[in-house]
Structures are given as C-alpha cells and as structure tokens.
Amino acid sequence: MNIAICDDEPIFLKQLHKRLTDMKIPDCEVHEFTSGRGLLGFYVKGMYEVVILDVEMPDMNGLQTAERIRQIDKSVIISFLTNYAEFAVQGYDVGAFRYILKTQPDYVYAKQLSSIITECEQRFRTFKFTNKNLSFKFNLTDILYFEGHKRKVSLFTLTGE
C-alpha cells in the first residue's frame, strides 16, 4: 500500500507519518509532501491508494489539490487533515472518504486512520496466482467469475479472459 501525506507544517507531517508507521501496515510506504504542487508534480494514476491532505496550505490548498488528483485518478482514497471543521462539506465535494481534525483526541485520530486503511484494504483487494514462471494479480472488483474444465481454470474479468 502506498500512502501520500501532504501538509505544509512539518510537525503535523512527521506526526502523521509516525502514526501511520506505528500502525505496522504490511507492505506500506508513506511518502511526504509539503505542498499540493509538490505532490501533483510527482503524482501518477495508480501510484497511491491513499492520499491524506491538509486543507489549508499556501499557494494551492488541499481542496484544489484534491480536485486535480480526481481529474487524474478517480479510485484513490482521499482524506483531509485540518484544524478547521468548516471545510468538511467542501471536502466531500471531491469524494473525500474521511475528514480528520488535527486537534481531536488521539483515540479518535487512530480510529479514523484505521478506517481509512480498512477501506483501502477492501477497495484494493487482489487475487494473485502464479503459473509456471509468471505471476498475475487482479483486483477482486474486476473479476466476474472462474470457469474450470478438467485441469484448466479460466478467469473472466471485466476486460476479458
């Protein structure tokens, strides 16, 4: 799982990175960005499963950054991190999954981060198999059905067999 976190305040950026690291998420990489432009300059569709953005940042705020990300990637889970609850409604306009207040108690903060990771694990679950020297991976949401005939199993997906 790849997670991008973006906050112009280094204290909150390091704090969030530590919280995610402490969750001991298997095969997880967390990348830090200090501006929306910095994140967008690096962003490629499918690169991240989760993006957590601070709402208030100079130059390009988190809402503007999320709008640009949505133009590139419709499936990424976007959550906002901020000191101000009044931006929540705007955050949901760009398909935000969660809205995390920086000032809330630690147990609420941890619960919200856990819900983001759980959603990611469900949304991006895959079926993996190896055939001879080749390895294949399919998103479960793309699989229509399996068909078995003697010793051959065919996998049918939204894009074909």
PDB file of C-alpha atoms in Angstrom, residues 4 9 12 18 38-39 42-43 55 78 89 100 103 118 120 136-137 145-146 159-160:
ATOM      1  CA  ALA A   4       0.896  10.115   0.247  1.00  0.00           C
ATOM      2  CA  GLU A   9       3.520  22.151   8.641  1.00  0.00           C
ATOM      3  CA  PHE A  12       1.991  17.597  11.604  1.00  0.00           C
ATOM      4  CA  LYS A  18       4.785   8.333  12.725  1.00  0.00           C
ATOM      5  CA  GLY A  38       4.879  19.120  -4.997  1.00  0.00           C
ATOM      6  CA  LEU A  39       2.506  16.175  -4.742  1.00  0.00           C
ATOM      7  CA  PHE A  42       5.055  13.635  -8.662  1.00  0.00           C
ATOM      8  CA  TYR A  43       1.556  12.111  -8.985  1.00  0.00           C
ATOM      9  CA  VAL A  55      -6.801  21.640   3.744  1.00  0.00           C
ATOM     10  CA  ILE A  78      -8.680  10.982  -0.379  1.00  0.00           C
ATOM     11  CA  VAL A  89     -18.617  19.893   3.262  1.00  0.00           C
ATOM     12  CA  ILE A 100      -9.676  14.270  10.296  1.00  0.00           C
ATOM     13  CA  THR A 103      -6.954  18.743  17.410  1.00  0.00           C
ATOM     14  CA  THR A 118      -9.585  -0.799   6.255  1.00  0.00           C
ATOM     15  CA  CYS A 120      -8.195   0.728   1.299  1.00  0.00           C
ATOM     16  CA  PHE A 136      -0.632 -12.464 -12.116  1.00  0.00           C
ATOM     17  CA  LYS A 137      -2.635 -10.067  -9.961  1.00  0.00           C
ATOM     18  CA  TYR A 145     -16.136 -15.462 -12.479  1.00  0.00           C
ATOM     19  CA  PHE A 146     -13.868 -18.512 -12.711  1.00  0.00           C
ATOM     20  CA  THR A 159     -11.771  -6.589 -19.649  1.00  0.00           C
ATOM     21  CA  GLY A 160     -11.784 -10.174 -20.936  1.00  0.00           C
TER      22      GLY A 160
END
